[in-house]
CSV table of C-alpha atoms and ligand atoms in Angstrom, one decimal:
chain,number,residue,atom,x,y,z
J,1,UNK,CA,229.2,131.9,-70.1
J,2,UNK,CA,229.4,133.0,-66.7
J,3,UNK,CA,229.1,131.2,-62.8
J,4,UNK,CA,229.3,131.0,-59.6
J,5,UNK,CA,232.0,128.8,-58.4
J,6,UNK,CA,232.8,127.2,-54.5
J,7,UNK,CA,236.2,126.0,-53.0
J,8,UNK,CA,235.7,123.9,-50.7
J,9,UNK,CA,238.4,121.4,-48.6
J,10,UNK,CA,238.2,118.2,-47.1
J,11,UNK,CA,241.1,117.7,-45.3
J,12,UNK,CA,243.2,119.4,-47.8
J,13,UNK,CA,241.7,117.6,-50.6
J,14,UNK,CA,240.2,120.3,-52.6
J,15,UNK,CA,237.8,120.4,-55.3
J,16,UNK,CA,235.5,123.0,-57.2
J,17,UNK,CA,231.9,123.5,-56.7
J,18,UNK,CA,229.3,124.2,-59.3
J,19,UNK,CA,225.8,124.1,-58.5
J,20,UNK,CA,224.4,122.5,-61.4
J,21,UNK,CA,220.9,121.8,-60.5
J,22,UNK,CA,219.7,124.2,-64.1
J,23,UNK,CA,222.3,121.6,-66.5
J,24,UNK,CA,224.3,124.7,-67.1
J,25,UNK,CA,227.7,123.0,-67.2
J,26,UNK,CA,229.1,121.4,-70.0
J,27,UNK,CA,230.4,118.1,-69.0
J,28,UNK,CA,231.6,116.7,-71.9
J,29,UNK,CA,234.1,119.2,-72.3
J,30,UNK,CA,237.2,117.7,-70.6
J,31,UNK,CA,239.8,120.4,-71.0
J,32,UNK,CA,237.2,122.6,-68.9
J,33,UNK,CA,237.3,120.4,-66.3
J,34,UNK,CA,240.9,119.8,-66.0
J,35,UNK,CA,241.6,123.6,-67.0
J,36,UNK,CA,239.5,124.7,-64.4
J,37,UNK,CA,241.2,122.6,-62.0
J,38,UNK,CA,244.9,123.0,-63.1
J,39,UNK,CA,247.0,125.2,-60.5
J,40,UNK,CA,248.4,127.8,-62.7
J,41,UNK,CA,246.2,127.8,-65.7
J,42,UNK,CA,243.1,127.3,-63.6
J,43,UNK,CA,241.0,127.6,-60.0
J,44,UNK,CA,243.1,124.8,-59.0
J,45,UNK,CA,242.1,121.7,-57.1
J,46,UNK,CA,242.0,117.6,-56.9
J,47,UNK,CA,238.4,117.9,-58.9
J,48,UNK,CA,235.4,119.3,-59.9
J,49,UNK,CA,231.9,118.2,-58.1
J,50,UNK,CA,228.6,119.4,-60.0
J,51,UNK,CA,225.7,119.1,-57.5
J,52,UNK,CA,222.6,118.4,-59.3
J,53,UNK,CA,218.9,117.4,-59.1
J,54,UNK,CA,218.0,113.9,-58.7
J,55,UNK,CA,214.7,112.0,-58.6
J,56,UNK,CA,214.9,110.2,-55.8
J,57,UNK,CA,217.0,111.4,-53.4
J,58,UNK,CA,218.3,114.7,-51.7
J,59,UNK,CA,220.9,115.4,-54.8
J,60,UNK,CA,223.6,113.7,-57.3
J,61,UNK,CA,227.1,114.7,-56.6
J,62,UNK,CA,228.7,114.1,-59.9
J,63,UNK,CA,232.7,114.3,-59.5
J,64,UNK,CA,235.9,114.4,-61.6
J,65,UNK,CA,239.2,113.8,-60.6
J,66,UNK,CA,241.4,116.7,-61.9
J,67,UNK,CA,242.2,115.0,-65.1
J,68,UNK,CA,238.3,114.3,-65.8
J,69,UNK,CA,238.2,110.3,-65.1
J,70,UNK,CA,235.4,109.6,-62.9
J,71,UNK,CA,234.9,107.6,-59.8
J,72,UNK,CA,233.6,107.6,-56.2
J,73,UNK,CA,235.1,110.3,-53.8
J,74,UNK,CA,235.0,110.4,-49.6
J,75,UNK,CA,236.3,113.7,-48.9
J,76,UNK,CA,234.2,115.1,-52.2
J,77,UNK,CA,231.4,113.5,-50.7
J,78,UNK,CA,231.7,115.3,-47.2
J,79,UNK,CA,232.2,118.5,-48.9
J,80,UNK,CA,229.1,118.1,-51.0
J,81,UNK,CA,227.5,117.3,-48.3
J,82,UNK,CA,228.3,120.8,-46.5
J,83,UNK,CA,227.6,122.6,-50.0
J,84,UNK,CA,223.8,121.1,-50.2
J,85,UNK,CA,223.6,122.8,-46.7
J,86,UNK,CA,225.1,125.9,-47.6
J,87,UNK,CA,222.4,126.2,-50.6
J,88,UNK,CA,220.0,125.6,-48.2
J,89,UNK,CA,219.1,121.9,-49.7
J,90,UNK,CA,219.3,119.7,-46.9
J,91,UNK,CA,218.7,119.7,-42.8
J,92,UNK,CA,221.4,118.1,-40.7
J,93,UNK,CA,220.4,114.6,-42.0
J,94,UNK,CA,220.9,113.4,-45.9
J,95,UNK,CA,220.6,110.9,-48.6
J,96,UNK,CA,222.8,111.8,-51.7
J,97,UNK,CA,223.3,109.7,-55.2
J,98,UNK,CA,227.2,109.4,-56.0
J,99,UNK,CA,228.7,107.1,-59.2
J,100,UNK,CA,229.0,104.1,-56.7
J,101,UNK,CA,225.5,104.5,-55.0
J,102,UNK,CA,222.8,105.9,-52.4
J,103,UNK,CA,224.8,107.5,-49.2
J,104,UNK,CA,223.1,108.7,-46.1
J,105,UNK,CA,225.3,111.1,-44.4
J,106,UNK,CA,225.0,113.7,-41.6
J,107,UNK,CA,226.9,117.2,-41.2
J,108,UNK,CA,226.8,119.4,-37.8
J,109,UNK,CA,226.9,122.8,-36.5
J,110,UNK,CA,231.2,122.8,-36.8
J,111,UNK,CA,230.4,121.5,-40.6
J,112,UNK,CA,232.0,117.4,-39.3
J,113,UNK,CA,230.7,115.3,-41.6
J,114,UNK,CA,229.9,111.7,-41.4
J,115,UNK,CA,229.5,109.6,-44.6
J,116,UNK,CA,228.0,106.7,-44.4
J,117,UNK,CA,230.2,104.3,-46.9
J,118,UNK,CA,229.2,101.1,-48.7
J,119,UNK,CA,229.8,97.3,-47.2
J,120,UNK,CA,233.4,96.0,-48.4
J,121,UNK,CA,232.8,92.1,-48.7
J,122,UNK,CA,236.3,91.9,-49.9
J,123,UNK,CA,239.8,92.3,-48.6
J,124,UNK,CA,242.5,90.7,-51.0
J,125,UNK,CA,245.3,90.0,-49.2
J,126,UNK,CA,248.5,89.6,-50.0
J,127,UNK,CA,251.9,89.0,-48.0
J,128,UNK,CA,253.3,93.1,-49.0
J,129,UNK,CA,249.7,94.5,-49.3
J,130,UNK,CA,245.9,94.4,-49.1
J,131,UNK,CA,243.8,95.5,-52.1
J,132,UNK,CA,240.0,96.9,-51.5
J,133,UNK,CA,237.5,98.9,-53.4
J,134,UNK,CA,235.9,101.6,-50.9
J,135,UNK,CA,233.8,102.8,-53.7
J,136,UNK,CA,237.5,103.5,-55.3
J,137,UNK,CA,240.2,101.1,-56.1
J,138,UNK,CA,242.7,101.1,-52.8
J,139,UNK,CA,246.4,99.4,-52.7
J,140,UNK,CA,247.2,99.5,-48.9
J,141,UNK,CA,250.5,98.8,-48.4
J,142,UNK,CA,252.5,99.6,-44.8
J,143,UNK,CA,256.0,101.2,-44.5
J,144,UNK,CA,258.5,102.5,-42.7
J,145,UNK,CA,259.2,106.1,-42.7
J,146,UNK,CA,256.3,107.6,-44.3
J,147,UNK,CA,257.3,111.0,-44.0
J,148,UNK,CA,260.3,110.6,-45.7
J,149,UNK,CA,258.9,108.6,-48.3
J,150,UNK,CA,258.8,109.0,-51.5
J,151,UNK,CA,254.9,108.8,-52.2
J,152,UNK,CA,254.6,110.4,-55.8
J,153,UNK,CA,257.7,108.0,-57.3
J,154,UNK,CA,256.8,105.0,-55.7
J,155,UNK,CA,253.0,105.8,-55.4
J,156,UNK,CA,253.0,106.0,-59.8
J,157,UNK,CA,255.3,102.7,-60.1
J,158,UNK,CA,252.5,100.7,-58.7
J,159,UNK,CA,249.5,102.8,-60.0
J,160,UNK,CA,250.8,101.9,-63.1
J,161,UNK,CA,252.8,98.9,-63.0
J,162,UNK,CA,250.6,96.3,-60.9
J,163,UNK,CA,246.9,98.0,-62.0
J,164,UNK,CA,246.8,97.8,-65.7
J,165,UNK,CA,245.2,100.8,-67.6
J,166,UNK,CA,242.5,101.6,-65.3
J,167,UNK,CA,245.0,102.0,-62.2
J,168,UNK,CA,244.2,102.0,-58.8
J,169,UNK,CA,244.9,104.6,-55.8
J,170,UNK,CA,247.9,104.0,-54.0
J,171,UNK,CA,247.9,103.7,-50.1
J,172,UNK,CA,251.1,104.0,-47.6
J,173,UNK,CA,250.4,103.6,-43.7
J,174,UNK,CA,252.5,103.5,-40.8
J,175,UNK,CA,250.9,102.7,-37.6
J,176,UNK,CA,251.3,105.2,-34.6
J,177,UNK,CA,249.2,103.4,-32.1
J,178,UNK,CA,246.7,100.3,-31.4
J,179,UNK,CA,243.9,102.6,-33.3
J,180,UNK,CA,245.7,105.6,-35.2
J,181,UNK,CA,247.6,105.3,-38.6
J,182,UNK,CA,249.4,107.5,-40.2
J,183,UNK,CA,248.2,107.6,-44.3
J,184,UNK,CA,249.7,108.8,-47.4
J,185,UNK,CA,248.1,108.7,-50.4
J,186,UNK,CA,249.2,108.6,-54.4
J,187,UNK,CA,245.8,109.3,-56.0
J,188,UNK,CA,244.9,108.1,-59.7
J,189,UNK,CA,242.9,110.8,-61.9
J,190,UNK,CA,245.0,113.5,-60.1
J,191,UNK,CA,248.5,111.3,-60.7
J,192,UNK,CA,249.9,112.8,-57.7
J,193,UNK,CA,249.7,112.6,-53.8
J,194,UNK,CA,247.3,114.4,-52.3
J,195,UNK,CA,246.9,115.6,-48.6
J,196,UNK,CA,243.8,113.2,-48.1
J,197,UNK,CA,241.3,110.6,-49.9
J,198,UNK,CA,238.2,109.7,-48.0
J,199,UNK,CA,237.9,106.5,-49.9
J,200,UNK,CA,241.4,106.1,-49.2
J,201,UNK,CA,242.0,106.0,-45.4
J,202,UNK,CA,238.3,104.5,-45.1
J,203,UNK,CA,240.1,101.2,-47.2
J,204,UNK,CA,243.1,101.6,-44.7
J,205,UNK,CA,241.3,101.5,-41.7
J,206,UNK,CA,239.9,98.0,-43.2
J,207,UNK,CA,242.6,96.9,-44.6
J,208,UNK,CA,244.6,97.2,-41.1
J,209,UNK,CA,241.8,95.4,-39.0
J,210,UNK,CA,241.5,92.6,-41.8
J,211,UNK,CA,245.0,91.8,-41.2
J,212,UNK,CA,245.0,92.3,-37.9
J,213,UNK,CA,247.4,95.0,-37.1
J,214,UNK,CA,244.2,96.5,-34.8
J,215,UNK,CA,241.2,95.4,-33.2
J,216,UNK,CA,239.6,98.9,-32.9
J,217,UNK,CA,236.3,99.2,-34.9
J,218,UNK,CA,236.9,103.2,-34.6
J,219,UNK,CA,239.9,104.3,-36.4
J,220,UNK,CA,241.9,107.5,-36.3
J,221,UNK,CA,243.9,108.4,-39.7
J,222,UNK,CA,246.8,111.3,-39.8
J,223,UNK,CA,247.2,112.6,-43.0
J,224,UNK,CA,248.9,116.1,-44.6
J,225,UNK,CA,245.8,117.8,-44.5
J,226,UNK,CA,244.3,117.0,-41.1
J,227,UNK,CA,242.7,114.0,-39.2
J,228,UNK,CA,239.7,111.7,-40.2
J,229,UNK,CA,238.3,108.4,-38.4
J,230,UNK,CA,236.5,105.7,-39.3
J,231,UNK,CA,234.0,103.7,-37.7
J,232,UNK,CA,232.4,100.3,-38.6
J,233,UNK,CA,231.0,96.8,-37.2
J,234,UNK,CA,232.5,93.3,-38.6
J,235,UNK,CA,230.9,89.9,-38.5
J,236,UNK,CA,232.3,87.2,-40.9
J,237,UNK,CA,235.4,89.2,-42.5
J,238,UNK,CA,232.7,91.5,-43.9
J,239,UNK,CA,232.4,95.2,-43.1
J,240,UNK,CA,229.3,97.2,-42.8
J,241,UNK,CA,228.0,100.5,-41.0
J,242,UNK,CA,231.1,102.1,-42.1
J,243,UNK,CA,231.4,105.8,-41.5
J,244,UNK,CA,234.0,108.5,-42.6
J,245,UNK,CA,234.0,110.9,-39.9
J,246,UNK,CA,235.7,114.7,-40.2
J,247,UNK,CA,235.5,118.2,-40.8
J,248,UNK,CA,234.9,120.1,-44.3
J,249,UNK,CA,235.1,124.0,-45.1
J,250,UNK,CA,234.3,126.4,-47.9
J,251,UNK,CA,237.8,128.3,-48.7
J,252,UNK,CA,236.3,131.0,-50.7
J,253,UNK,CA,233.8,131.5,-54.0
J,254,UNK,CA,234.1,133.0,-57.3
J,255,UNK,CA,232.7,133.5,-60.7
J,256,UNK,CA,234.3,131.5,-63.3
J,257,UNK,CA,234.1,132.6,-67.4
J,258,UNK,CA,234.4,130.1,-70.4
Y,1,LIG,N1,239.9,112.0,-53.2
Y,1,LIG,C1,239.0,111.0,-53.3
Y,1,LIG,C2,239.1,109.9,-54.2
Y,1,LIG,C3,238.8,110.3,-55.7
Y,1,LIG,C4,238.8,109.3,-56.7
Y,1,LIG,C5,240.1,108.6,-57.0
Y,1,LIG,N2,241.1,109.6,-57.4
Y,1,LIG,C6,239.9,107.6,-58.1
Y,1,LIG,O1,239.9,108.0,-59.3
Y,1,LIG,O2,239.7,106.4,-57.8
Y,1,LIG,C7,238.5,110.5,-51.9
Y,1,LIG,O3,238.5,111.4,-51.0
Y,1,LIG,O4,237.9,109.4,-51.8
């Protein structure tokens, strides 16, 4: 079987494109997916998105993680957001079915997309760290030297250790400034860092204005692979309106045999 395949980034988290509207791609088969996203065996990337058809709204972006487990992804979103518009799918405006939901996002003319993310209700906090789900499980936990940290080590101790079998993503932050963080992230599904997680830094920027450590509702996140911010209004500890703001590319396309 032959097909097209797109590489697109988010911030440096990368991930595989297959336009699946015609149910060409076998999804049950696990080892493709994770093959086709190992680094030497494979394309390489953080996961595979199929875009497909779907009833109701503008498309289902159906996502793995590089390892084939399955859950809501920020960045992935952004990117399949830029892909609809590339197939010529969508105008500037969308509405999109992911695992967790109904997303209305918009992309422009430089490809910035803004994702529109679901409420978060619930902040657990905790005296070394906040837990949140973004559409993902997020451990949000602050440090001190972050560049020198050891993200993948400490990152997998916790994923593993404090989350029980289905894990959780793994979040370090050190504040730079009133509204900027700088983020690191130990991904599950991928059991590694990677250079950015949408669902990630959108569960750090609540996190760090739950606690109080900023009383910005615009957020600016550093991470390895470029910048991302995050917007959002509060009333009552809850969080709604929340948007994950940055910029997405296609790297290249290919055809892909199995
Ligand atoms: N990279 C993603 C998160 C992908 C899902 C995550 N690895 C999980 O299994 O929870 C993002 O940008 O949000």
């Amino acid at each position: 079987m032959q097909v097209d395949f797109y590489k697109y980034q988010g911030t440096g988290n990368d991930f595989i494109f297959i336009d699946n509207r015609q149910d060409i791609f076998p999804k049950n088969d696990t080892k493709l997916i994770s093959k086709l996203c190992d680094r030497r065996f494979g394309i390489g990337a953080d996961g595979l998105i199929l875009l497909e058809n779907d009833s109701e709204v503008d498309f289902h972006m159906d996502y793995y993680n590089s390892d084939a487990s399955q859950s809501m992804c920020g960045n992935g979103g952004r990117c399949a957001v830029a892909f609809a518009k590339y197939l010529g799918m969508i105008p500037e405006k969308t509405t999109f079915r992911a695992i967790d939901g109904i997303h209305d996002a918009g992309i422009d003319s430089e490809n910035v997309v803004t994702l529109q993310m679901h409420d978060v209700t619930e902040v657990r906090e905790k005296p070394a760290y906040s837990f949140l789900n973004t559409g993902s499980p997020h451990h949000v936990q602050i440090v001190e030297g972050l560049e020198k940290f050891d993200v993948k080590k400490e990152g997998a101790k916790l994923r593993y250790g404090m989350y029980g079998e289905s894990g959780s993503n793994i979040n370090f932050v050190e504040q730079q400034n009133e509204d900027s963080f700088d983020v690191r992230t130990y991904e599950r599904g991928v059991e590694n860092e990677t250079l950015s997680c949408g669902t990630g830094v959108t569960a750090v920027a609540i996190a760090m204005h739950k606690i109080g450590k900023t009383q910005s509702n615009k957020i600016n996140i550093n991470t390895k692979g470029g910048d991302l911010a995050i917007s959002f209004e509060t009333s009552n500890g809850a969080y709604s309106d929340i948007n994950l703001i940055g910029p997405t590319q296609q790297v290249f396309k290919g055809e892909i045999t199995w």
